[in-house]
CSV table of C-alpha atoms in Angstrom, one decimal:
chain,number,residue,atom,x,y,z
A,262,MET,CA,-22.8,-81.8,-42.3
A,263,LEU,CA,-19.8,-83.3,-41.8
A,264,GLU,CA,-18.9,-87.0,-43.3
A,265,LEU,CA,-15.9,-87.5,-41.5
A,266,ARG,CA,-15.4,-90.5,-39.6
A,267,HIS,CA,-13.0,-90.9,-35.9
A,268,ARG,CA,-10.3,-93.6,-36.4
A,269,GLY,CA,-9.3,-95.2,-33.7
A,270,GLY,CA,-5.5,-94.6,-32.4
A,271,CYS,CA,-6.0,-90.8,-33.3
A,272,SER,CA,-4.4,-88.1,-30.9
A,273,GLY,CA,-5.0,-84.7,-33.1
A,274,PRO,CA,-8.0,-83.1,-34.9
A,275,GLY,CA,-8.8,-84.3,-38.2
A,276,GLY,CA,-7.5,-87.8,-36.9
A,277,ALA,CA,-3.8,-87.7,-37.6
A,278,VAL,CA,-1.7,-90.7,-36.2
A,279,ALA,CA,0.2,-90.4,-33.0
A,280,PRO,CA,4.4,-90.5,-33.8
A,281,PRO,CA,6.2,-93.1,-32.2
A,282,PRO,CA,8.0,-91.9,-29.0
A,283,ARG,CA,11.8,-90.6,-30.2
A,284,GLU,CA,14.9,-92.5,-29.7
A,285,GLY,CA,16.1,-92.4,-25.7
A,286,GLU,CA,12.8,-91.0,-24.7
A,287,ALA,CA,10.6,-93.2,-22.2
A,288,ALA,CA,7.5,-94.4,-24.0
A,289,GLY,CA,5.3,-93.2,-21.2
A,290,GLY,CA,7.3,-90.2,-20.8
A,291,ASP,CA,8.0,-87.5,-17.5
A,292,HIS,CA,5.3,-87.1,-15.3
A,293,GLU,CA,4.7,-83.5,-16.5
A,294,THR,CA,4.4,-84.9,-19.7
A,295,GLU,CA,1.7,-87.4,-18.6
A,296,SER,CA,0.0,-84.5,-16.4
A,297,THR,CA,-0.3,-82.4,-19.6
A,298,SER,CA,-1.6,-85.5,-21.6
A,299,ASP,CA,-4.3,-86.4,-19.2
A,300,LYS,CA,-5.3,-82.6,-19.2
A,301,GLU,CA,-5.8,-82.8,-23.2
A,302,THR,CA,-7.6,-86.2,-22.6
A,303,ASP,CA,-9.7,-84.8,-20.0
A,304,ILE,CA,-10.9,-81.6,-22.6
A,305,ASP,CA,-11.4,-84.1,-25.4
A,306,ASP,CA,-13.5,-86.0,-23.2
A,307,ARG,CA,-15.5,-83.0,-22.5
A,308,TYR,CA,-15.9,-81.5,-25.4
A,309,GLY,CA,-16.4,-84.7,-27.8
A,310,ASP,CA,-14.6,-84.8,-31.2
A,311,LEU,CA,-16.5,-82.5,-34.1
A,312,ASP,CA,-15.4,-84.8,-36.9
A,313,SER,CA,-16.9,-87.9,-35.6
A,314,ARG,CA,-20.5,-86.5,-36.4
A,315,THR,CA,-22.5,-87.0,-39.3
A,316,ASP,CA,-26.3,-85.7,-40.6
A,317,SER,CA,-27.3,-88.8,-38.9
A,318,ASP,CA,-25.8,-87.8,-35.6
A,319,ILE,CA,-27.9,-84.4,-35.3
A,320,PRO,CA,-29.9,-84.5,-32.0
A,321,GLU,CA,-33.8,-84.3,-32.9
A,322,ILE,CA,-35.4,-81.1,-31.5
A,323,PRO,CA,-38.6,-82.0,-29.3
A,324,PRO,CA,-42.1,-81.0,-31.2
A,325,SER,CA,-43.2,-77.6,-30.0
A,326,THR,CA,-45.9,-77.4,-27.8
A,327,ASP,CA,-49.6,-76.6,-29.1
A,328,ARG,CA,-50.3,-73.0,-28.6
A,329,THR,CA,-53.7,-73.1,-30.1
A,330,PRO,CA,-56.5,-71.2,-27.5
A,331,GLU,CA,-58.6,-73.5,-25.5
A,332,ILE,CA,-61.5,-71.8,-27.3
A,333,LEU,CA,-60.5,-72.7,-30.7
A,334,LYS,CA,-59.8,-76.2,-29.5
A,335,ARG,CA,-63.7,-76.7,-28.4
A,336,ALA,CA,-65.1,-75.0,-30.9
A,337,LEU,CA,-63.1,-77.2,-33.7
A,338,SER,CA,-63.2,-80.6,-31.8
A,339,GLY,CA,-65.8,-82.2,-34.1
A,340,LEU,CA,-63.6,-81.4,-37.0
A,341,SER,CA,-61.0,-83.4,-38.7
A,342,SER,CA,-57.4,-82.5,-38.4
A,343,ARG,CA,-57.6,-80.9,-42.2
A,344,TRP,CA,-60.6,-78.8,-41.7
A,345,LYS,CA,-59.4,-78.2,-38.2
A,346,ASN,CA,-56.2,-76.6,-39.2
A,347,TRP,CA,-57.8,-75.0,-42.3
A,348,TRP,CA,-60.2,-73.0,-39.8
A,349,ILE,CA,-57.3,-72.0,-37.2
A,350,ARG,CA,-55.2,-70.7,-39.8
A,351,GLY,CA,-57.9,-68.9,-41.4
A,352,ILE,CA,-58.7,-67.3,-38.3
A,353,LEU,CA,-55.4,-66.4,-37.0
A,354,THR,CA,-54.6,-65.3,-40.4
A,355,LEU,CA,-57.7,-62.9,-40.4
A,356,THR,CA,-56.8,-61.6,-36.8
A,357,MET,CA,-53.2,-61.0,-38.0
A,358,ILE,CA,-54.1,-58.6,-41.2
A,359,SER,CA,-56.6,-56.4,-38.9
A,360,LEU,CA,-53.4,-55.9,-36.6
A,361,PHE,CA,-51.6,-55.0,-39.7
A,362,PHE,CA,-54.4,-52.8,-40.9
A,363,LEU,CA,-54.3,-50.8,-37.3
A,364,ILE,CA,-50.3,-50.7,-37.3
A,365,ILE,CA,-50.8,-48.9,-40.6
A,366,TYR,CA,-53.4,-46.6,-39.1
A,367,MET,CA,-50.9,-45.6,-36.5
A,368,GLY,CA,-48.5,-44.0,-39.0
A,369,SER,CA,-45.2,-44.9,-40.1
A,370,PHE,CA,-43.1,-45.3,-37.4
A,371,MET,CA,-45.3,-47.8,-36.1
A,372,LEU,CA,-44.5,-49.8,-39.1
A,373,MET,CA,-40.7,-49.3,-38.1
A,374,LEU,CA,-41.0,-50.7,-34.9
A,375,LEU,CA,-42.9,-53.5,-36.2
A,376,VAL,CA,-40.4,-54.5,-38.9
A,377,LEU,CA,-37.8,-54.1,-36.3
A,378,SER,CA,-39.9,-56.5,-33.5
A,379,ILE,CA,-39.9,-59.2,-36.5
A,380,GLN,CA,-36.5,-58.8,-37.3
A,381,VAL,CA,-35.6,-59.6,-34.2
A,382,LYS,CA,-37.9,-62.4,-33.6
A,383,CYS,CA,-36.4,-64.0,-37.0
A,384,PHE,CA,-33.0,-64.1,-35.4
A,385,HIS,CA,-34.1,-65.6,-31.9
A,386,GLU,CA,-35.9,-68.4,-34.4
A,387,ILE,CA,-33.1,-69.1,-36.0
A,388,ILE,CA,-30.4,-69.1,-33.7
A,389,THR,CA,-32.2,-71.0,-31.3
A,390,ILE,CA,-32.4,-73.6,-33.7
A,391,GLY,CA,-28.6,-73.3,-33.7
A,392,TYR,CA,-28.3,-73.3,-30.1
A,393,ARG,CA,-30.9,-76.5,-29.8
A,394,VAL,CA,-28.6,-78.8,-32.4
A,395,TYR,CA,-25.4,-78.0,-31.2
A,396,ARG,CA,-26.0,-77.5,-27.2
A,397,SER,CA,-25.0,-80.8,-26.4
A,398,TYR,CA,-21.0,-79.6,-27.4
A,399,ASP,CA,-21.8,-77.0,-24.7
A,400,LEU,CA,-20.1,-74.3,-26.6
A,401,PRO,CA,-18.5,-70.9,-24.5
A,402,TRP,CA,-20.1,-67.6,-25.8
A,403,PHE,CA,-22.4,-68.8,-28.6
A,404,ARG,CA,-25.8,-67.3,-27.5
A,405,THR,CA,-23.7,-63.8,-26.4
A,406,LEU,CA,-21.8,-63.2,-29.6
A,407,SER,CA,-24.6,-63.9,-31.6
A,408,TRP,CA,-27.2,-61.2,-29.5
A,409,TYR,CA,-24.2,-58.9,-29.4
A,410,PHE,CA,-23.4,-59.0,-33.2
A,411,LEU,CA,-27.2,-58.5,-33.8
A,412,LEU,CA,-26.7,-55.1,-31.8
A,413,CYS,CA,-23.5,-53.8,-33.7
A,414,VAL,CA,-25.1,-54.7,-37.1
A,415,ASN,CA,-28.4,-52.8,-36.2
A,416,TYR,CA,-26.4,-50.0,-34.3
A,417,PHE,CA,-24.8,-49.6,-38.1
A,418,PHE,CA,-27.8,-49.8,-40.3
A,419,TYR,CA,-30.0,-47.5,-38.1
A,420,GLY,CA,-27.3,-44.9,-37.5
A,421,GLU,CA,-26.7,-44.8,-41.3
A,422,THR,CA,-30.7,-44.1,-41.7
A,423,VAL,CA,-30.2,-41.6,-39.0
A,424,ALA,CA,-27.8,-40.1,-41.0
A,425,ASP,CA,-29.5,-40.0,-44.2
A,426,TYR,CA,-33.3,-38.9,-42.9
A,427,PHE,CA,-32.7,-36.9,-39.5
A,428,ALA,CA,-29.8,-34.9,-40.4
A,429,THR,CA,-31.6,-31.7,-39.8
A,430,PHE,CA,-32.7,-33.4,-36.0
A,431,VAL,CA,-29.0,-34.5,-35.6
A,432,GLN,CA,-27.8,-30.9,-36.4
A,433,ARG,CA,-29.6,-30.0,-33.1
A,434,GLU,CA,-27.6,-32.3,-31.0
A,435,GLU,CA,-24.2,-32.0,-30.3
A,436,GLN,CA,-23.7,-35.4,-29.1
A,437,LEU,CA,-25.9,-37.0,-32.1
A,438,GLN,CA,-23.3,-34.9,-34.0
A,439,PHE,CA,-20.4,-36.4,-32.6
A,440,LEU,CA,-22.1,-39.9,-33.2
A,441,ILE,CA,-23.0,-39.7,-36.4
A,442,ARG,CA,-19.5,-38.2,-37.7
A,443,TYR,CA,-17.6,-41.1,-36.5
A,444,HIS,CA,-20.5,-43.6,-36.7
A,445,ARG,CA,-18.6,-46.1,-39.0
A,446,PHE,CA,-15.7,-46.2,-37.0
A,447,ILE,CA,-17.8,-46.7,-33.9
A,448,SER,CA,-19.5,-49.7,-35.6
A,449,PHE,CA,-16.1,-51.3,-36.7
A,450,ALA,CA,-14.6,-50.8,-33.6
A,451,LEU,CA,-17.6,-52.6,-31.6
A,452,TYR,CA,-17.5,-54.9,-34.3
A,453,LEU,CA,-13.9,-55.8,-34.3
A,454,ALA,CA,-14.8,-56.3,-30.1
A,455,GLY,CA,-16.9,-59.4,-30.8
A,456,PHE,CA,-14.4,-60.8,-33.2
A,457,CYS,CA,-11.6,-60.5,-30.7
A,458,MET,CA,-14.4,-62.3,-28.1
A,459,PHE,CA,-15.3,-65.1,-30.6
A,460,VAL,CA,-11.2,-65.9,-31.4
A,461,LEU,CA,-10.6,-66.3,-27.3
A,462,SER,CA,-13.3,-68.2,-27.2
A,463,LEU,CA,-12.1,-71.1,-29.4
A,464,VAL,CA,-11.6,-74.3,-28.0
A,465,LYS,CA,-9.5,-77.2,-29.1
A,466,LYS,CA,-11.3,-79.9,-30.5
A,467,HIS,CA,-14.3,-77.5,-31.8
A,468,TYR,CA,-12.6,-75.3,-33.9
A,469,ARG,CA,-14.3,-76.2,-37.1
A,470,LEU,CA,-18.3,-76.2,-35.4
A,471,GLN,CA,-17.3,-72.9,-33.7
A,472,PHE,CA,-16.7,-71.3,-37.5
A,473,TYR,CA,-19.6,-73.1,-38.3
A,474,MET,CA,-21.8,-71.1,-35.9
A,475,PHE,CA,-20.1,-67.9,-36.7
A,476,ALA,CA,-20.9,-68.4,-40.3
A,477,TRP,CA,-24.7,-69.4,-38.7
A,478,THR,CA,-24.6,-66.0,-36.8
A,479,HIS,CA,-23.6,-63.9,-40.0
A,480,VAL,CA,-25.8,-65.7,-42.3
A,481,THR,CA,-28.9,-65.2,-40.0
A,482,LEU,CA,-27.6,-61.7,-39.6
A,483,LEU,CA,-27.4,-61.3,-43.4
A,484,ILE,CA,-30.5,-62.6,-44.1
A,485,THR,CA,-32.9,-60.6,-41.4
A,486,VAL,CA,-31.0,-57.3,-40.6
A,487,THR,CA,-29.9,-56.6,-44.3
A,488,GLN,CA,-33.4,-57.6,-45.4
A,489,SER,CA,-35.3,-55.6,-42.5
A,490,HIS,CA,-33.0,-52.6,-43.1
A,491,LEU,CA,-34.2,-52.6,-47.0
A,492,VAL,CA,-37.8,-52.9,-46.1
A,493,ILE,CA,-37.4,-49.7,-44.2
A,494,GLN,CA,-35.5,-47.6,-46.8
A,495,ASN,CA,-38.5,-49.2,-49.3
A,496,LEU,CA,-41.1,-47.6,-46.6
A,497,PHE,CA,-39.1,-44.1,-46.6
A,498,GLU,CA,-39.5,-43.9,-50.3
A,499,GLY,CA,-43.2,-44.1,-49.6
A,500,MET,CA,-45.8,-46.2,-48.0
A,501,ILE,CA,-46.7,-47.7,-50.9
A,502,TRP,CA,-43.5,-49.2,-51.7
A,503,PHE,CA,-44.1,-51.1,-48.8
A,504,LEU,CA,-47.8,-52.2,-48.5
A,505,VAL,CA,-48.1,-53.1,-52.3
A,506,PRO,CA,-45.1,-55.6,-52.2
A,507,ILE,CA,-46.1,-57.0,-48.8
A,508,SER,CA,-49.6,-57.7,-49.3
A,509,SER,CA,-48.5,-59.3,-52.7
A,510,VAL,CA,-46.5,-62.1,-50.9
A,511,ILE,CA,-49.3,-62.1,-48.3
A,512,CYS,CA,-52.0,-62.4,-50.9
A,513,ASN,CA,-50.1,-65.1,-53.1
A,514,ASP,CA,-49.9,-66.9,-49.5
A,515,ILE,CA,-53.4,-67.3,-49.0
A,516,THR,CA,-54.7,-67.7,-52.6
A,517,ALA,CA,-51.9,-70.4,-53.1
A,518,TYR,CA,-53.2,-72.1,-49.8
A,519,LEU,CA,-56.5,-71.9,-51.0
A,520,PHE,CA,-56.4,-73.2,-54.4
A,521,GLY,CA,-54.1,-75.9,-53.0
A,522,PHE,CA,-56.3,-76.8,-50.4
A,523,PHE,CA,-59.4,-77.1,-53.1
A,524,PHE,CA,-58.4,-78.2,-56.4
A,525,GLY,CA,-54.5,-79.6,-55.4
A,526,ARG,CA,-53.5,-82.5,-57.2
A,527,THR,CA,-50.1,-82.2,-58.6
A,528,PRO,CA,-47.2,-82.2,-56.5
A,529,LEU,CA,-44.8,-78.7,-56.9
A,530,ILE,CA,-41.4,-79.4,-55.4
A,531,LYS,CA,-40.2,-82.4,-53.0
A,532,LEU,CA,-39.2,-79.6,-50.2
A,533,SER,CA,-42.5,-79.1,-49.9
A,534,PRO,CA,-44.9,-81.9,-50.7
A,535,LYS,CA,-48.2,-80.2,-49.7
A,536,LYS,CA,-47.6,-77.3,-52.4
A,537,THR,CA,-49.0,-78.0,-55.4
A,538,TRP,CA,-48.6,-76.5,-59.4
A,539,GLU,CA,-52.6,-75.8,-59.1
A,540,GLY,CA,-52.1,-73.1,-55.8
A,541,PHE,CA,-48.7,-71.8,-57.4
A,542,ILE,CA,-50.4,-70.9,-60.7
A,543,GLY,CA,-53.9,-69.8,-59.0
A,544,GLY,CA,-52.1,-68.0,-56.7
A,545,PHE,CA,-50.0,-66.2,-59.2
A,546,PHE,CA,-53.0,-65.0,-61.2
A,547,SER,CA,-54.7,-64.0,-57.9
A,548,THR,CA,-51.7,-62.4,-56.8
A,549,VAL,CA,-51.2,-59.9,-60.2
A,550,VAL,CA,-54.8,-58.8,-60.0
A,551,PHE,CA,-55.0,-57.9,-56.6
A,552,GLY,CA,-51.8,-56.2,-56.8
A,553,PHE,CA,-53.1,-54.0,-59.7
A,554,ILE,CA,-56.1,-53.2,-57.8
A,555,ALA,CA,-54.4,-52.1,-54.9
A,556,ALA,CA,-52.3,-50.3,-56.5
A,557,TYR,CA,-55.1,-48.2,-58.1
A,558,VAL,CA,-56.6,-47.8,-54.5
A,559,LEU,CA,-53.4,-46.6,-52.5
A,560,SER,CA,-52.3,-44.2,-55.3
A,561,LYS,CA,-55.4,-41.8,-54.8
A,562,TYR,CA,-53.8,-40.9,-51.7
A,563,GLN,CA,-50.9,-38.7,-50.9
A,564,TYR,CA,-50.7,-40.9,-47.2
A,565,PHE,CA,-49.5,-43.9,-49.1
A,566,VAL,CA,-47.5,-42.4,-52.1
A,567,CYS,CA,-46.0,-38.9,-50.4
A,568,PRO,CA,-42.2,-40.2,-49.3
A,569,VAL,CA,-42.2,-40.2,-45.7
A,570,GLU,CA,-40.0,-37.6,-44.3
A,571,TYR,CA,-38.9,-36.2,-40.2
A,572,ARG,CA,-40.0,-32.4,-40.0
A,573,SER,CA,-38.1,-31.2,-37.4
A,574,ASP,CA,-40.3,-28.7,-36.6
A,575,VAL,CA,-43.4,-30.7,-35.8
A,576,ASN,CA,-41.0,-33.3,-34.7
A,577,SER,CA,-43.0,-36.1,-36.3
A,578,PHE,CA,-42.8,-38.3,-39.5
A,579,VAL,CA,-45.2,-36.2,-42.4
A,580,THR,CA,-46.3,-37.8,-45.7
A,581,GLU,CA,-47.4,-34.6,-47.5
A,582,CYS,CA,-46.0,-33.8,-51.1
A,583,GLU,CA,-47.1,-33.2,-54.6
A,584,PRO,CA,-48.0,-36.7,-55.8
A,585,SER,CA,-45.5,-37.6,-58.8
A,586,GLU,CA,-46.3,-38.8,-62.3
A,587,LEU,CA,-46.0,-42.0,-61.2
A,588,PHE,CA,-49.3,-41.3,-59.1
A,589,GLN,CA,-51.2,-39.7,-61.5
A,590,LEU,CA,-53.7,-40.7,-64.2
A,591,GLN,CA,-52.5,-41.2,-67.4
A,592,SER,CA,-54.4,-42.5,-70.7
A,593,TYR,CA,-52.9,-45.3,-72.3
A,594,SER,CA,-53.8,-46.6,-75.8
A,595,LEU,CA,-55.2,-50.4,-75.7
A,596,PRO,CA,-53.8,-52.9,-78.0
A,597,PRO,CA,-56.4,-53.7,-81.2
A,598,PHE,CA,-57.1,-57.2,-79.5
A,599,LEU,CA,-58.4,-55.6,-76.3
A,600,GLN,CA,-59.9,-52.9,-78.0
A,601,ALA,CA,-62.5,-55.4,-79.4
A,602,VAL,CA,-62.4,-56.9,-75.7
A,603,PHE,CA,-63.0,-53.5,-73.8
A,604,ARG,CA,-64.8,-51.7,-76.5
A,605,ARG,CA,-63.0,-48.6,-76.1
A,606,GLU,CA,-59.4,-47.5,-77.4
A,607,THR,CA,-58.0,-45.9,-74.0
A,608,VAL,CA,-57.7,-46.8,-70.7
A,609,SER,CA,-56.9,-44.3,-67.7
A,610,MET,CA,-54.8,-45.9,-65.0
A,611,TYR,CA,-51.8,-45.1,-62.7
A,612,PRO,CA,-48.1,-45.8,-64.1
A,613,PHE,CA,-47.5,-47.3,-60.3
A,614,GLN,CA,-50.4,-50.3,-61.5
A,615,ILE,CA,-47.8,-50.9,-64.4
A,616,HIS,CA,-44.9,-51.4,-61.8
A,617,SER,CA,-47.5,-53.6,-59.6
A,618,ILE,CA,-47.6,-56.4,-62.4
A,619,ALA,CA,-43.5,-56.5,-61.6
A,620,LEU,CA,-44.1,-56.3,-58.0
A,621,SER,CA,-46.8,-59.3,-57.9
A,622,SER,CA,-45.4,-61.3,-60.6
A,623,PHE,CA,-42.3,-61.0,-58.4
A,624,ALA,CA,-43.8,-62.1,-55.6
A,625,SER,CA,-46.0,-64.6,-56.8
A,626,LEU,CA,-43.0,-67.0,-59.1
A,627,ILE,CA,-39.8,-66.0,-57.2
A,628,GLY,CA,-41.1,-65.2,-53.6
A,629,PRO,CA,-42.1,-68.7,-53.0
A,630,PHE,CA,-38.8,-70.0,-53.5
A,631,GLY,CA,-38.1,-68.2,-50.4
A,632,GLY,CA,-40.4,-70.3,-48.6
A,633,PHE,CA,-38.9,-73.5,-50.5
A,634,PHE,CA,-35.3,-72.3,-48.9
A,635,ALA,CA,-36.8,-71.9,-45.6
A,636,SER,CA,-38.6,-75.5,-46.0
A,637,GLY,CA,-35.2,-77.0,-46.8
A,638,PHE,CA,-33.4,-75.4,-44.0
A,639,LYS,CA,-36.3,-77.0,-41.8
A,640,ARG,CA,-35.9,-80.9,-43.2
A,641,ALA,CA,-32.0,-80.2,-42.6
A,642,PHE,CA,-32.5,-79.8,-39.2
A,643,LYS,CA,-35.8,-82.3,-38.3
A,644,ILE,CA,-38.0,-79.3,-37.7
A,645,LYS,CA,-41.6,-78.9,-38.5
A,646,ASP,CA,-41.5,-75.2,-38.1
A,647,PHE,CA,-39.1,-72.2,-37.1
A,648,ALA,CA,-41.0,-71.7,-33.5
A,649,ASN,CA,-45.0,-72.2,-32.1
A,650,THR,CA,-45.6,-68.4,-31.8
A,651,ILE,CA,-48.5,-68.4,-33.9
A,652,PRO,CA,-51.0,-71.3,-34.1
A,653,GLY,CA,-51.6,-73.2,-37.4
A,654,HIS,CA,-48.6,-71.0,-38.6
A,655,GLY,CA,-45.2,-71.9,-37.0
A,656,GLY,CA,-43.0,-69.1,-36.1
A,657,ILE,CA,-42.8,-65.4,-37.1
A,658,MET,CA,-39.8,-66.9,-39.6
A,659,ASP,CA,-42.7,-69.5,-41.0
A,660,ARG,CA,-44.8,-66.7,-42.1
A,661,PHE,CA,-41.8,-63.9,-43.5
A,662,ASP,CA,-39.3,-66.1,-45.1
A,663,CYS,CA,-41.1,-64.9,-48.6
A,664,GLN,CA,-40.7,-61.2,-47.5
A,665,TYR,CA,-37.3,-60.8,-46.9
A,666,LEU,CA,-36.7,-61.7,-50.2
A,667,MET,CA,-39.4,-59.5,-51.8
A,668,ALA,CA,-37.8,-56.7,-49.8
A,669,THR,CA,-34.1,-57.0,-51.8
A,670,PHE,CA,-36.3,-56.9,-55.2
A,671,VAL,CA,-38.4,-54.1,-54.5
A,672,HIS,CA,-35.1,-52.0,-53.3
A,673,VAL,CA,-32.9,-52.9,-56.4
A,674,TYR,CA,-36.3,-52.1,-58.4
A,675,ILE,CA,-36.7,-48.6,-57.3
A,676,THR,CA,-33.0,-47.7,-57.3
A,677,SER,CA,-32.8,-49.2,-60.8
A,678,PHE,CA,-35.7,-48.1,-62.4
A,679,ILE,CA,-37.6,-45.5,-60.2
A,680,ARG,CA,-35.8,-43.3,-57.8
A,681,GLY,CA,-34.3,-40.1,-58.8
A,682,PRO,CA,-32.5,-37.1,-57.2
A,683,ASN,CA,-34.0,-36.5,-53.6
A,684,PRO,CA,-34.4,-32.9,-53.1
A,685,SER,CA,-35.1,-32.8,-49.3
A,686,LYS,CA,-32.3,-35.4,-48.8
A,687,VAL,CA,-29.9,-32.7,-50.8
A,688,LEU,CA,-31.2,-30.2,-48.2
A,689,GLN,CA,-30.5,-32.1,-45.4
A,690,GLN,CA,-27.2,-32.7,-46.2
A,691,LEU,CA,-26.8,-29.2,-47.1
A,692,LEU,CA,-27.7,-28.1,-43.8
A,693,VAL,CA,-25.2,-29.8,-42.2
A,694,LEU,CA,-22.0,-28.8,-43.8
A,695,GLN,CA,-20.0,-25.6,-42.6
A,696,PRO,CA,-21.3,-22.3,-43.3
A,697,GLU,CA,-17.9,-21.5,-45.8
A,698,GLN,CA,-19.0,-24.5,-47.7
A,699,GLN,CA,-22.6,-23.7,-48.0
A,700,LEU,CA,-21.6,-20.2,-49.3
A,701,ASN,CA,-19.6,-21.8,-52.1
A,702,ILE,CA,-22.3,-24.3,-53.0
A,703,TYR,CA,-24.8,-21.3,-53.2
A,704,LYS,CA,-22.1,-19.5,-55.6
A,705,THR,CA,-21.7,-22.4,-58.0
A,706,LEU,CA,-25.8,-23.1,-58.1
A,707,LYS,CA,-26.2,-19.5,-58.8
A,708,THR,CA,-24.0,-19.4,-61.6
A,709,HIS,CA,-24.5,-22.8,-63.1
A,710,LEU,CA,-28.5,-21.0,-63.2
A,711,ILE,CA,-27.6,-18.1,-64.7
A,712,GLU,CA,-25.5,-20.0,-67.2
A,713,LYS,CA,-28.2,-22.2,-68.2
A,714,GLY,CA,-30.9,-19.0,-68.5
A,715,ILE,CA,-33.0,-19.7,-65.0
A,716,LEU,CA,-31.7,-16.7,-63.1
A,717,GLN,CA,-30.9,-13.0,-64.5
A,718,PRO,CA,-27.4,-11.8,-64.2
A,719,THR,CA,-27.5,-9.0,-60.9
A,720,LEU,CA,-26.6,-5.8,-62.6
A,721,LYS,CA,-23.7,-4.5,-60.8
A,722,VAL,CA,-24.3,-0.5,-59.8
């Protein structure tokens, strides 16, 4: 953190030397000056001096309690700590995967709620670390403002989502029309209120620290809220764009752990001493194979490949469509050396399987750096895990540190290589226009189609 030391005889922030008394002025000053000086000294003594603390002064955060169920503790009591942790992680991993499958079965809306819940929990874990580390300063309004900014940013992002994907529903509700029309102004006003509250909460001798914590909150919002918004945007493109990337990261996490556990010998990176090259390489090949197979299986079903759309007539999300060419079997010619191996010249597969290789490669080669970043963060603040929510795994953030990086990549990948004009989204935007505007667009479109020869000109009688 900070390397500046408090120097004796300093009276102001940054260690400025007190000036000598002016000519004709008593050294002690009048009674009013002494009273003011005493008050400032009391404030300084109460809040301390930020510049006097360094990295070594960061207080130790007490280790989290073991939340492993007693039944597991008794069943695994005879094992070494290494194997005990292996079984605990394995059992809890299978449990979480089973719950994930259940939520997938319950539909896209439940997946959105899951993403929102994970976002809030990850934000809570990171903010709590900041609160525990700096609580000795007794900062005013830190946690209150942090949660307020979380509310503001979520209101902005999810309001944008409602405007984009729920236009037909909004059109029927006058109150919602007002909120959507002035959504960005309302969002800015809410954020501005929080900004003003932060400025009013500034305390002398704590300015620098409070700006650190202001930045801490905003970086946490960038990591959690922005990325979770991108996850939901990916989900609207089709559940397959949500499931394959997330399951690839999970697969890489599991297989890298297994390869490292049984075959790991060569350390990979100092930030995570338990990570090995054997686990990293084994996880890469396993993840690519898994992603390729998962893409083949999921591409068969409309439920996974169709964009998630809200239907106002049935008041629910639907996944019904004619699958695009991306999810239709195509024949591909094999290179000569593979023709000799597979004894065939062509192979049939879904184009999405080719994209799955790119997604899986990122999940296994670049995704782990999200985990390394989290490891460095935890080492900086002398903690083992973000929390103890999941026995054997740590906190929710410990499980999803790589997912956030993956979400950004998938969104960029879709917008760069996949996404084209969305007819349903264009139609929703047209429906909220005024009748005169809709009529002008209709006339323009009709003229354009006649000029291209798609429509025949109307004969005037």
